[in-house]
Amino acid sequence: MPERRTVALVTLGCARNEVDSEELAGRLEADGWELVEDAESADVAVVNTCGFVEAAKKDSVDALLEANDLKGHGRTQAVVAVGCMAERYGKELADALPEADGVLGFDDYEDISGRLQTILSGGNVEAHAPRDRRKLLPISPAERQEAGAGIALPGHAPADLPDGLAPASGPRAPLRRRLDGAPVASVKLASGCDRRCSFCAIPSFRGSFISRRPSDVLNETRWLAEQGVKEVMLVSENNTSYGKDLGDIRLLESLLPELAAVDGIERVRVSYLQPAEMRPGLIDVLTGTDKVVPYFDLSFQHSAPGVLRAMRRFGDTDRFLELLDTIRSKAPQAGVRSNFIVGFPGESESDFAELERFLNGARLDAIGVFGYSDEEGTEAATYENKLDEDVVAERLARVSRLAEQLVSQRAEERLGETVEVLVESVDDEDGVVGRGAHQAPETDGQVRLTGGAGLSVGRMVEAKVVGTEGVDLVAEPLDRFEEAAR
């Protein structure tokens, strides 16, 4: 009988990393590893790191050190770093953090089982050597699909059986293993990014943009529905570019209704949209397709034209407000969120005031704000006219206070609205909690249902908004109102 091998996956960062972790889990389980929830119960703790900004990198290092502290006190024998930080820094991370017994890049994922077994057996696995992944695919998007066959693309793993061996009916199981029983799951739509925002290092370690085949996205969604998933969230670095390397930039518009028609799926959500790439047809599908929620995760980053040009981005306050007006003319209850960078090199007081003007007019449901800091290897890190740290901190605090006020006001505007809530947790302490169509998981607030006794996780409930708690809503199921009326 083979020796029992246990592994725990600790995931940091975004929803894309969560998909990657579930692919790793699928690969490991297929090779006989037993997946456990807690690192202290595992022979190997695999930390899927984030390498986006300094705070995320610090969290990743802390998680690796925390897992390392378990060695010698329980079952844990090895700690391994994977994910974006490991891919971005490789051997540099291994040298700086000898507590990690292995630092593996995306190219190691296909044989993750073998790599972990070698490490667990006391062998040496050479630390990943970073490379600019933008250079692995052709410049022309039309040539990428064929070239991408030999490139590691985490989260793109197709079904684990070739077409000729697939079952005659029912969805093929993807090379993925769910790590929780939540009624919502992310699905990777694409990887990489062709945009060259001056502040962002992601394309260098995630590579150029490449789409997944629609059939793989559909098969994975069908499989997730069989696992009890009610909502799928499509993720990538830039969903508005989906299909451009498949010969059809409007492919997302045709794929969304097919995903919405999958038996068992009640809600399809699209994240990571670029304002400069929004198309009238895509807005129409997002606002007019049953079960596709009118949700717009728009990456504005700023609204002052000069700052946006320095960021290598496009647009301005008035054009962004026009885009929001167009969306709300088609779906008045549409949810909109965005992130912003303040204190970018050269940002003047008038630029900052222009951003405040946009925020005051945008009526956003959720706002993320970050103070600028240099990211190694980015164009912006070479810019002059850097603002003093205290100026950046002051502007960050100022716009954060404004953002908190504005999202609370936007929540109050929803008083009296009917929202469809996906129940995500039921417990004695918090009661019944879920999310409306305008709220993405973990980022946009939640809905607390009053009088929701008897409801279970995974239920879709129509409810009337009766109160607010900051960005969060309080709602009462409509059937309670109907009973009261009778």
GROMACS .gro file of C-alpha atoms in nm:
model
  486
    1MET     CA    1   0.000   0.000   0.000
    2PRO     CA    2   0.151   0.338  -0.101
    3GLU     CA    3   0.259   0.574   0.175
    4ARG     CA    4   0.001   0.839   0.264
    5ARG     CA    5   0.105   1.183   0.137
    6THR     CA    6  -0.083   1.493   0.248
    7VAL     CA    7  -0.073   1.846   0.109
    8ALA     CA    8  -0.242   2.175   0.201
    9LEU     CA    9  -0.284   2.469  -0.036
   10VAL     CA   10  -0.275   2.819   0.111
   11THR     CA   11  -0.398   3.076  -0.141
   12LEU     CA   12  -0.332   3.449  -0.135
   13GLY     CA   13  -0.424   3.722  -0.380
   14CYS     CA   14  -0.698   3.735  -0.639
   15ALA     CA   15  -0.964   3.501  -0.774
   16ARG     CA   16  -0.726   3.399  -1.055
   17ASN     CA   17  -0.494   3.250  -0.795
   18GLU     CA   18  -0.788   3.059  -0.646
   19VAL     CA   19  -0.849   2.894  -0.984
   20ASP     CA   20  -0.480   2.809  -1.013
   21SER     CA   21  -0.482   2.651  -0.666
   22GLU     CA   22  -0.777   2.432  -0.760
   23GLU     CA   23  -0.593   2.317  -1.073
   24LEU     CA   24  -0.290   2.228  -0.859
   25ALA     CA   25  -0.523   2.044  -0.622
   26GLY     CA   26  -0.669   1.850  -0.914
   27ARG     CA   27  -0.326   1.749  -1.037
   28LEU     CA   28  -0.210   1.643  -0.692
   29GLU     CA   29  -0.525   1.447  -0.611
   30ALA     CA   30  -0.503   1.269  -0.947
   31ASP     CA   31  -0.154   1.152  -0.849
   32GLY     CA   32  -0.262   1.015  -0.511
   33TRP     CA   33  -0.204   1.306  -0.276
   34GLU     CA   34  -0.454   1.359   0.003
   35LEU     CA   35  -0.569   1.718   0.026
   36VAL     CA   36  -0.612   1.857   0.378
   37GLU     CA   37  -0.745   2.195   0.483
   38ASP     CA   38  -0.488   2.300   0.742
   39ALA     CA   39  -0.115   2.334   0.679
   40GLU     CA   40  -0.037   2.186   1.021
   41SER     CA   41  -0.206   1.860   0.909
   42ALA     CA   42  -0.005   1.836   0.585
   43ASP     CA   43   0.329   1.684   0.495
   44VAL     CA   44   0.375   1.971   0.249
   45ALA     CA   45   0.228   2.321   0.272
   46VAL     CA   46   0.204   2.485  -0.071
   47VAL     CA   47   0.164   2.863  -0.053
   48ASN     CA   48   0.019   3.018  -0.369
   49THR     CA   49   0.169   3.365  -0.346
   50CYS     CA   50   0.070   3.706  -0.484
   51GLY     CA   51   0.335   3.927  -0.642
   52PHE     CA   52   0.133   4.233  -0.739
   53VAL     CA   53   0.211   4.509  -0.488
   54GLU     CA   54   0.433   4.541  -0.180
   55ALA     CA   55   0.154   4.472   0.070
   56ALA     CA   56   0.057   4.152  -0.113
   57LYS     CA   57   0.419   4.039  -0.133
   58LYS     CA   58   0.460   4.097   0.239
   59ASP     CA   59   0.147   3.890   0.308
   60SER     CA   60   0.293   3.611   0.094
   61VAL     CA   61   0.624   3.612   0.282
   62ASP     CA   62   0.438   3.614   0.615
   63ALA     CA   63   0.231   3.313   0.504
   64LEU     CA   64   0.546   3.123   0.407
   65LEU     CA   65   0.711   3.203   0.740
   66GLU     CA   66   0.397   3.105   0.930
   67ALA     CA   67   0.387   2.771   0.750
   68ASN     CA   68   0.758   2.721   0.817
   69ASP     CA   69   0.697   2.768   1.190
   70LEU     CA   70   0.487   2.450   1.181
   71LYS     CA   71   0.786   2.237   1.088
   72GLY     CA   72   0.908   2.034   1.382
   73HIS     CA   73   0.588   2.087   1.578
   74GLY     CA   74   0.349   1.868   1.385
   75ARG     CA   75   0.318   1.682   1.059
   76THR     CA   76   0.452   1.955   0.827
   77GLN     CA   77   0.788   1.868   0.676
   78ALA     CA   78   0.819   2.108   0.384
   79VAL     CA   79   0.695   2.450   0.270
   80VAL     CA   80   0.683   2.533  -0.100
   81ALA     CA   81   0.616   2.868  -0.271
   82VAL     CA   82   0.424   2.879  -0.599
   83GLY     CA   83   0.220   3.152  -0.768
   84CYS     CA   84   0.296   3.500  -0.894
   85MET     CA   85   0.563   3.601  -0.642
   86ALA     CA   86   0.748   3.272  -0.697
   87GLU     CA   87   0.717   3.316  -1.074
   88ARG     CA   88   0.829   3.678  -1.063
   89TYR     CA   89   1.131   3.640  -0.833
   90GLY     CA   90   1.227   3.272  -0.840
   91LYS     CA   91   1.582   3.217  -0.721
   92GLU     CA   92   1.595   3.566  -0.570
   93LEU     CA   93   1.306   3.470  -0.342
   94ALA     CA   94   1.468   3.135  -0.263
   95ASP     CA   95   1.793   3.305  -0.160
   96ALA     CA   96   1.614   3.568   0.048
   97LEU     CA   97   1.382   3.316   0.213
   98PRO     CA   98   1.569   2.992   0.289
   99GLU     CA   99   1.270   2.887   0.502
  100ALA     CA  100   1.100   2.789   0.176
  101ASP     CA  101   1.204   2.436   0.077
  102GLY     CA  102   1.110   2.502  -0.284
  103VAL     CA  103   1.025   2.796  -0.510
  104LEU     CA  104   0.837   2.673  -0.815
  105GLY     CA  105   0.724   2.864  -1.123
  106PHE     CA  106   0.432   2.809  -1.359
  107ASP     CA  107   0.639   2.569  -1.571
  108ASP     CA  108   0.656   2.334  -1.271
  109TYR     CA  109   0.278   2.302  -1.236
  110GLU     CA  110   0.240   2.019  -1.487
  111ASP     CA  111   0.463   1.799  -1.270
  112ILE     CA  112   0.375   1.951  -0.935
  113SER     CA  113   0.338   1.606  -0.781
  114GLY     CA  114   0.688   1.501  -0.878
  115ARG     CA  115   0.839   1.827  -0.757
  116LEU     CA  116   0.671   1.798  -0.417
  117GLN     CA  117   0.768   1.432  -0.382
  118THR     CA  118   1.133   1.516  -0.452
  119ILE     CA  119   1.126   1.794  -0.191
  120LEU     CA  120   0.949   1.573   0.062
  121SER     CA  121   1.209   1.300   0.009
  122GLY     CA  122   1.491   1.542   0.086
  123GLY     CA  123   1.594   1.598  -0.273
  124ASN     CA  124   1.673   1.930  -0.435
  125VAL     CA  125   1.448   2.103  -0.686
  126GLU     CA  126   1.623   2.396  -0.849
  127ALA     CA  127   1.452   2.727  -0.782
  128HIS     CA  128   1.257   2.873  -1.070
  129ALA     CA  129   1.456   3.101  -1.302
  130PRO     CA  130   1.234   3.399  -1.390
  131ARG     CA  131   1.194   3.510  -1.751
  132ASP     CA  132   0.985   3.769  -1.928
  133ARG     CA  133   0.678   3.564  -2.018
  134ARG     CA  134   0.565   3.824  -2.272
  135LYS     CA  135   0.836   3.687  -2.500
  136LEU     CA  136   0.702   3.329  -2.493
  137LEU     CA  137   0.413   3.400  -2.730
  138PRO     CA  138   0.411   3.567  -3.074
  139ILE     CA  139   0.341   3.939  -3.095
  140SER     CA  140   0.051   3.870  -3.329
  141PRO     CA  141  -0.254   3.747  -3.130
  142ALA     CA  142  -0.366   3.536  -3.429
  143GLU     CA  143  -0.056   3.317  -3.392
  144ARG     CA  144  -0.079   3.258  -3.018
  145GLN     CA  145  -0.321   2.968  -2.990
  146GLU     CA  146  -0.096   2.726  -3.176
  147ALA     CA  147   0.220   2.855  -3.008
  148GLY     CA  148   0.052   2.843  -2.667
  149ALA     CA  149   0.021   2.464  -2.675
  150GLY     CA  150   0.369   2.433  -2.525
  151ILE     CA  151   0.342   2.721  -2.277
  152ALA     CA  152   0.237   2.681  -1.914
  153LEU     CA  153  -0.094   2.862  -1.865
  154PRO     CA  154  -0.221   2.810  -1.510
  155GLY     CA  155  -0.594   2.767  -1.490
  156HIS     CA  156  -0.624   2.672  -1.857
  157ALA     CA  157  -0.602   2.297  -1.808
  158PRO     CA  158  -0.862   2.128  -2.030
  159ALA     CA  159  -1.077   1.835  -1.926
  160ASP     CA  160  -0.869   1.544  -1.803
  161LEU     CA  161  -0.988   1.311  -2.078
  162PRO     CA  162  -0.926   1.354  -2.452
  163ASP     CA  163  -1.232   1.392  -2.675
  164GLY     CA  164  -1.231   1.031  -2.785
  165LEU     CA  165  -1.248   0.906  -2.426
  166ALA     CA  166  -1.494   1.159  -2.290
  167PRO     CA  167  -1.824   1.024  -2.158
  168ALA     CA  168  -2.112   1.023  -2.404
  169SER     CA  169  -2.320   1.250  -2.180
  170GLY     CA  170  -2.260   1.488  -1.895
  171PRO     CA  171  -1.976   1.737  -1.852
  172ARG     CA  172  -1.618   1.616  -1.852
  173ALA     CA  173  -1.441   1.673  -1.524
  174PRO     CA  174  -1.176   1.946  -1.560
  175LEU     CA  175  -0.831   1.908  -1.414
  176ARG     CA  176  -0.953   2.089  -1.105
  177ARG     CA  177  -1.058   2.001  -0.753
  178ARG     CA  178  -1.278   2.237  -0.554
  179LEU     CA  179  -1.123   2.345  -0.226
  180ASP     CA  180  -1.447   2.464  -0.068
  181GLY     CA  181  -1.820   2.410  -0.104
  182ALA     CA  182  -1.912   2.772  -0.177
  183PRO     CA  183  -2.199   2.826  -0.422
  184VAL     CA  184  -1.980   3.059  -0.630
  185ALA     CA  185  -1.668   2.970  -0.826
  186SER     CA  186  -1.433   3.153  -1.060
  187VAL     CA  187  -1.358   3.031  -1.411
  188LYS     CA  188  -1.044   3.138  -1.596
  189LEU     CA  189  -1.141   3.303  -1.926
  190ALA     CA  190  -0.792   3.402  -2.037
  191SER     CA  191  -0.442   3.469  -1.908
  192GLY     CA  192  -0.195   3.751  -1.952
  193CYS     CA  193  -0.233   4.106  -2.075
  194ASP     CA  194  -0.122   4.300  -2.382
  195ARG     CA  195  -0.170   4.638  -2.223
  196ARG     CA  196   0.145   4.815  -2.106
  197CYS     CA  197   0.027   5.023  -1.812
  198SER     CA  198   0.336   5.199  -1.682
  199PHE     CA  199   0.271   5.105  -1.318
  200CYS     CA  200   0.198   4.733  -1.369
  201ALA     CA  201   0.441   4.441  -1.371
  202ILE     CA  202   0.181   4.167  -1.423
  203PRO     CA  203   0.238   4.110  -1.798
  204SER     CA  204   0.605   4.037  -1.734
  205PHE     CA  205   0.525   3.733  -1.519
  206ARG     CA  206   0.177   3.639  -1.647
  207GLY     CA  207   0.269   3.687  -2.013
  208SER     CA  208   0.085   3.811  -2.320
  209PHE     CA  209  -0.290   3.774  -2.353
  210ILE     CA  210  -0.422   3.433  -2.458
  211SER     CA  211  -0.785   3.316  -2.448
  212ARG     CA  212  -0.916   2.979  -2.337
  213ARG     CA  213  -1.124   2.790  -2.588
  214PRO     CA  214  -1.498   2.851  -2.539
  215SER     CA  215  -1.556   2.475  -2.520
  216ASP     CA  216  -1.320   2.447  -2.222
  217VAL     CA  217  -1.491   2.736  -2.044
  218LEU     CA  218  -1.832   2.579  -2.108
  219ASN     CA  219  -1.723   2.230  -1.999
  220GLU     CA  220  -1.577   2.364  -1.677
  221THR     CA  221  -1.892   2.564  -1.604
  222ARG     CA  222  -2.109   2.254  -1.658
  223TRP     CA  223  -1.887   2.055  -1.423
  224LEU     CA  224  -1.905   2.329  -1.159
  225ALA     CA  225  -2.284   2.330  -1.186
  226GLU     CA  226  -2.281   1.957  -1.109
  227GLN     CA  227  -2.075   2.039  -0.798
  228GLY     CA  228  -2.355   2.265  -0.675
  229VAL     CA  229  -2.217   2.599  -0.795
  230LYS     CA  230  -2.487   2.858  -0.862
  231GLU     CA  231  -2.272   3.151  -0.972
  232VAL     CA  232  -1.965   3.155  -1.195
  233MET     CA  233  -1.737   3.456  -1.214
  234LEU     CA  234  -1.525   3.489  -1.527
  235VAL     CA  235  -1.174   3.606  -1.444
  236SER     CA  236  -0.861   3.706  -1.633
  237GLU     CA  237  -0.629   4.004  -1.648
  238ASN     CA  238  -0.855   4.165  -1.912
  239ASN     CA  239  -1.187   4.004  -2.005
  240THR     CA  240  -1.271   4.269  -2.265
  241SER     CA  241  -0.992   4.131  -2.489
  242TYR     CA  242  -1.138   3.778  -2.488
  243GLY     CA  243  -1.144   3.619  -2.831
  244LYS     CA  244  -0.905   3.853  -3.012
  245ASP     CA  245  -0.653   3.570  -3.053
  246LEU     CA  246  -0.933   3.335  -3.162
  247GLY     CA  247  -1.033   3.558  -3.451
  248ASP     CA  248  -1.342   3.712  -3.288
  249ILE     CA  249  -1.315   4.007  -3.049
  250ARG     CA  250  -1.690   3.975  -2.987
  251LEU     CA  251  -1.664   3.614  -2.872
  252LEU     CA  252  -1.756   3.705  -2.514
  253GLU     CA  253  -2.090   3.839  -2.635
  254SER     CA  254  -2.180   3.499  -2.782
  255LEU     CA  255  -2.028   3.293  -2.498
  256LEU     CA  256  -2.217   3.464  -2.214
  257PRO     CA  257  -2.568   3.347  -2.317
  258GLU     CA  258  -2.436   2.991  -2.354
  259LEU     CA  259  -2.291   2.999  -2.002
  260ALA     CA  260  -2.614   3.143  -1.866
  261ALA     CA  261  -2.807   2.854  -2.022
  262VAL     CA  262  -2.607   2.587  -1.836
  263ASP     CA  263  -2.843   2.383  -1.615
  264GLY     CA  264  -2.802   2.475  -1.250
  265ILE     CA  265  -2.624   2.807  -1.308
  266GLU     CA  266  -2.826   3.097  -1.176
  267ARG     CA  267  -2.581   3.380  -1.220
  268VAL     CA  268  -2.288   3.462  -1.451
  269ARG     CA  269  -2.060   3.749  -1.356
  270VAL     CA  270  -1.781   3.909  -1.558
  271SER     CA  271  -1.490   4.078  -1.381
  272TYR     CA  272  -1.185   4.281  -1.493
  273LEU     CA  273  -1.317   4.500  -1.774
  274GLN     CA  274  -1.111   4.773  -1.943
  275PRO     CA  275  -1.307   5.099  -1.995
  276ALA     CA  276  -1.116   5.179  -2.316
  277GLU     CA  277  -1.222   4.845  -2.467
  278MET     CA  278  -1.591   4.848  -2.374
  279ARG     CA  279  -1.815   4.790  -2.677
  280PRO     CA  280  -2.185   4.873  -2.722
  281GLY     CA  281  -2.257   4.506  -2.799
  282LEU     CA  282  -2.088   4.387  -2.481
  283ILE     CA  283  -2.281   4.641  -2.272
  284ASP     CA  284  -2.603   4.517  -2.434
  285VAL     CA  285  -2.528   4.153  -2.344
  286LEU     CA  286  -2.422   4.239  -1.989
  287THR     CA  287  -2.736   4.444  -1.929
  288GLY     CA  288  -2.990   4.244  -2.128
  289THR     CA  289  -2.918   3.872  -2.088
  290ASP     CA  290  -3.112   3.664  -1.837
  291LYS     CA  291  -2.885   3.530  -1.560
  292VAL     CA  292  -2.590   3.744  -1.678
  293VAL     CA  293  -2.570   4.008  -1.407
  294PRO     CA  294  -2.533   4.376  -1.501
  295TYR     CA  295  -2.206   4.407  -1.313
  296PHE     CA  296  -1.918   4.623  -1.433
  297ASP     CA  297  -1.577   4.583  -1.273
  298LEU     CA  298  -1.417   4.872  -1.464
  299SER     CA  299  -1.049   4.946  -1.421
  300PHE     CA  300  -1.051   5.328  -1.429
  301GLN     CA  301  -0.735   5.382  -1.214
  302HIS     CA  302  -0.770   5.763  -1.243
  303SER     CA  303  -0.969   6.020  -1.441
  304ALA     CA  304  -0.730   6.312  -1.497
  305PRO     CA  305  -0.616   6.295  -1.862
  306GLY     CA  306  -0.252   6.381  -1.790
  307VAL     CA  307  -0.220   6.114  -1.522
  308LEU     CA  308  -0.391   5.855  -1.742
  309ARG     CA  309  -0.150   5.927  -2.029
  310ALA     CA  310   0.145   5.886  -1.792
  311MET     CA  311  -0.011   5.554  -1.687
  312ARG     CA  312  -0.030   5.455  -2.059
  313ARG     CA  313  -0.407   5.451  -2.032
  314PHE     CA  314  -0.692   5.635  -2.203
  315GLY     CA  315  -0.999   5.836  -2.111
  316ASP     CA  316  -1.103   6.124  -1.890
  317THR     CA  317  -1.368   6.217  -1.637
  318ASP     CA  318  -1.639   6.311  -1.886
  319ARG     CA  319  -1.591   6.006  -2.108
  320PHE     CA  320  -1.599   5.776  -1.807
  321LEU     CA  321  -1.917   5.938  -1.678
  322GLU     CA  322  -2.074   5.901  -2.023
  323LEU     CA  323  -1.989   5.530  -2.017
  324LEU     CA  324  -2.159   5.493  -1.679
  325ASP     CA  325  -2.462   5.685  -1.803
  326THR     CA  326  -2.488   5.448  -2.100
  327ILE     CA  327  -2.473   5.144  -1.872
  328ARG     CA  328  -2.735   5.279  -1.630
  329SER     CA  329  -2.967   5.386  -1.910
  330LYS     CA  330  -2.992   5.015  -1.996
  331ALA     CA  331  -2.977   4.875  -1.640
  332PRO     CA  332  -3.050   5.135  -1.370
  333GLN     CA  333  -2.960   4.891  -1.090
  334ALA     CA  334  -2.628   4.789  -1.247
  335GLY     CA  335  -2.339   4.738  -1.008
  336VAL     CA  336  -2.013   4.921  -1.078
  337ARG     CA  337  -1.682   4.895  -0.896
  338SER     CA  338  -1.333   5.024  -0.968
  339ASN     CA  339  -0.983   5.073  -0.831
  340PHE     CA  340  -0.779   5.393  -0.828
  341ILE     CA  341  -0.416   5.494  -0.775
  342VAL     CA  342  -0.344   5.826  -0.604
  343GLY     CA  343  -0.010   6.002  -0.580
  344PHE     CA  344   0.110   5.885  -0.922
  345PRO     CA  345   0.432   6.059  -1.034
  346GLY     CA  346   0.347   6.409  -1.154
  347GLU     CA  347  -0.009   6.406  -1.013
  348SER     CA  348  -0.095   6.770  -0.942
  349GLU     CA  349  -0.353   6.910  -0.702
  350SER     CA  350  -0.577   6.983  -1.002
  351ASP     CA  351  -0.534   6.622  -1.121
  352PHE     CA  352  -0.636   6.500  -0.778
  353ALA     CA  353  -0.934   6.735  -0.777
  354GLU     CA  354  -1.038   6.593  -1.114
  355LEU     CA  355  -1.034   6.243  -0.967
  356GLU     CA  356  -1.251   6.367  -0.679
  357ARG     CA  357  -1.491   6.519  -0.935
  358PHE     CA  358  -1.521   6.185  -1.109
  359LEU     CA  359  -1.576   5.993  -0.788
  360ASN     CA  360  -1.847   6.234  -0.676
  361GLY     CA  361  -2.033   6.189  -1.005
  362ALA     CA  362  -1.978   5.819  -1.068
  363ARG     CA  363  -2.205   5.665  -0.801
  364LEU     CA  364  -1.982   5.357  -0.768
  365ASP     CA  365  -2.092   5.065  -0.551
  366ALA     CA  366  -1.739   4.974  -0.444
  367ILE     CA  367  -1.413   5.166  -0.460
  368GLY     CA  368  -1.059   5.041  -0.402
  369VAL     CA  369  -0.787   5.302  -0.348
  370PHE     CA  370  -0.411   5.253  -0.347
  371GLY     CA  371  -0.128   5.494  -0.285
  372TYR     CA  372   0.135   5.485  -0.558
  373SER     CA  373   0.462   5.308  -0.489
  374ASP     CA  374   0.734   5.204  -0.733
  375GLU     CA  375   0.706   4.852  -0.869
  376GLU     CA  376   1.034   4.696  -0.974
  377GLY     CA  377   1.071   4.664  -1.351
  378THR     CA  378   0.792   4.903  -1.444
  379GLU     CA  379   0.820   5.215  -1.656
  380ALA     CA  380   0.670   5.435  -1.385
  381ALA     CA  381   0.951   5.342  -1.147
  382THR     CA  382   1.186   5.538  -1.378
  383TYR     CA  383   0.968   5.850  -1.384
  384GLU     CA  384   1.078   6.178  -1.234
  385ASN     CA  385   0.844   6.409  -1.043
  386LYS     CA  386   0.777   6.152  -0.772
  387LEU     CA  387   0.557   6.285  -0.495
  388ASP     CA  388   0.678   6.288  -0.135
  389GLU     CA  389   0.555   5.991   0.065
  390ASP     CA  390   0.367   6.217   0.306
  391VAL     CA  391   0.180   6.379   0.014
  392VAL     CA  392   0.084   6.037  -0.121
  393ALA     CA  393  -0.028   5.926   0.227
  394GLU     CA  394  -0.235   6.243   0.275
  395ARG     CA  395  -0.410   6.204  -0.060
  396LEU     CA  396  -0.470   5.835   0.003
  397ALA     CA  397  -0.632   5.910   0.338
  398ARG     CA  398  -0.839   6.192   0.186
  399VAL     CA  399  -0.977   5.993  -0.106
  400SER     CA  400  -1.029   5.684   0.113
  401ARG     CA  401  -1.255   5.889   0.342
  402LEU     CA  402  -1.441   6.019   0.038
  403ALA     CA  403  -1.476   5.669  -0.105
  404GLU     CA  404  -1.620   5.538   0.221
  405GLN     CA  405  -1.880   5.814   0.223
  406LEU     CA  406  -1.971   5.767  -0.143
  407VAL     CA  407  -2.020   5.390  -0.132
  408SER     CA  408  -2.236   5.431   0.179
  409GLN     CA  409  -2.446   5.689  -0.008
  410ARG     CA  410  -2.474   5.456  -0.307
  411ALA     CA  411  -2.593   5.178  -0.076
  412GLU     CA  412  -2.858   5.410   0.065
  413GLU     CA  413  -2.981   5.478  -0.290
  414ARG     CA  414  -3.076   5.110  -0.305
  415LEU     CA  415  -3.325   5.137  -0.020
  416GLY     CA  416  -3.657   5.001  -0.142
  417GLU     CA  417  -3.499   4.813  -0.435
  418THR     CA  418  -3.566   4.446  -0.495
  419VAL     CA  419  -3.244   4.246  -0.504
  420GLU     CA  420  -3.181   3.883  -0.584
  421VAL     CA  421  -2.957   3.745  -0.312
  422LEU     CA  422  -2.741   3.434  -0.335
  423VAL     CA  423  -2.719   3.293   0.019
  424GLU     CA  424  -2.354   3.220   0.105
  425SER     CA  425  -2.355   3.158   0.478
  426VAL     CA  426  -2.601   3.072   0.752
  427ASP     CA  427  -2.488   3.070   1.116
  428ASP     CA  428  -2.600   3.166   1.463
  429GLU     CA  429  -2.369   3.466   1.493
  430ASP     CA  430  -2.419   3.647   1.159
  431GLY     CA  431  -2.753   3.501   1.054
  432VAL     CA  432  -2.821   3.466   0.680
  433VAL     CA  433  -2.571   3.648   0.460
  434GLY     CA  434  -2.541   3.662   0.083
  435ARG     CA  435  -2.474   3.891  -0.212
  436GLY     CA  436  -2.688   4.080  -0.459
  437ALA     CA  437  -2.624   4.094  -0.832
  438HIS     CA  438  -2.424   4.418  -0.787
  439GLN     CA  439  -2.181   4.259  -0.541
  440ALA     CA  440  -1.886   4.038  -0.636
  441PRO     CA  441  -1.741   3.794  -0.381
  442GLU     CA  442  -1.523   3.941  -0.106
  443THR     CA  443  -1.481   4.287  -0.262
  444ASP     CA  444  -1.815   4.467  -0.285
  445GLY     CA  445  -1.999   4.422   0.042
  446GLN     CA  446  -2.283   4.183   0.122
  447VAL     CA  447  -2.651   4.155   0.208
  448ARG     CA  448  -2.779   4.049   0.550
  449LEU     CA  449  -3.122   3.889   0.525
  450THR     CA  450  -3.358   3.947   0.814
  451GLY     CA  451  -3.626   3.691   0.882
  452GLY     CA  452  -3.438   3.437   0.673
  453ALA     CA  453  -3.498   3.136   0.897
  454GLY     CA  454  -3.503   2.814   0.699
  455LEU     CA  455  -3.288   2.944   0.415
  456SER     CA  456  -2.985   2.738   0.313
  457VAL     CA  457  -2.654   2.812   0.141
  458GLY     CA  458  -2.694   2.823  -0.236
  459ARG     CA  459  -3.054   2.952  -0.234
  460MET     CA  460  -3.145   3.247  -0.454
  461VAL     CA  461  -3.382   3.478  -0.265
  462GLU     CA  462  -3.569   3.786  -0.382
  463ALA     CA  463  -3.558   4.047  -0.110
  464LYS     CA  464  -3.642   4.412  -0.048
  465VAL     CA  465  -3.366   4.643   0.080
  466VAL     CA  466  -3.478   4.786   0.412
  467GLY     CA  467  -3.155   4.919   0.557
  468THR     CA  468  -2.783   4.978   0.508
  469GLU     CA  469  -2.468   4.923   0.713
  470GLY     CA  470  -2.200   5.120   0.530
  471VAL     CA  471  -2.152   4.947   0.195
  472ASP     CA  472  -2.358   4.647   0.313
  473LEU     CA  473  -2.733   4.610   0.271
  474VAL     CA  474  -3.002   4.477   0.500
  475ALA     CA  475  -3.291   4.313   0.315
  476GLU     CA  476  -3.606   4.118   0.396
  477PRO     CA  477  -3.721   3.827   0.177
  478LEU     CA  478  -4.020   3.926  -0.035
  479ASP     CA  479  -4.229   3.633   0.081
  480ARG     CA  480  -4.222   3.788   0.431
  481PHE     CA  481  -4.372   4.106   0.286
  482GLU     CA  482  -4.636   3.902   0.103
  483GLU     CA  483  -4.729   3.720   0.423
  484ALA     CA  484  -4.758   4.050   0.610
  485ALA     CA  485  -4.980   4.194   0.334
  486ARG     CA  486  -5.217   3.896   0.365
   0.00000   0.00000   0.00000
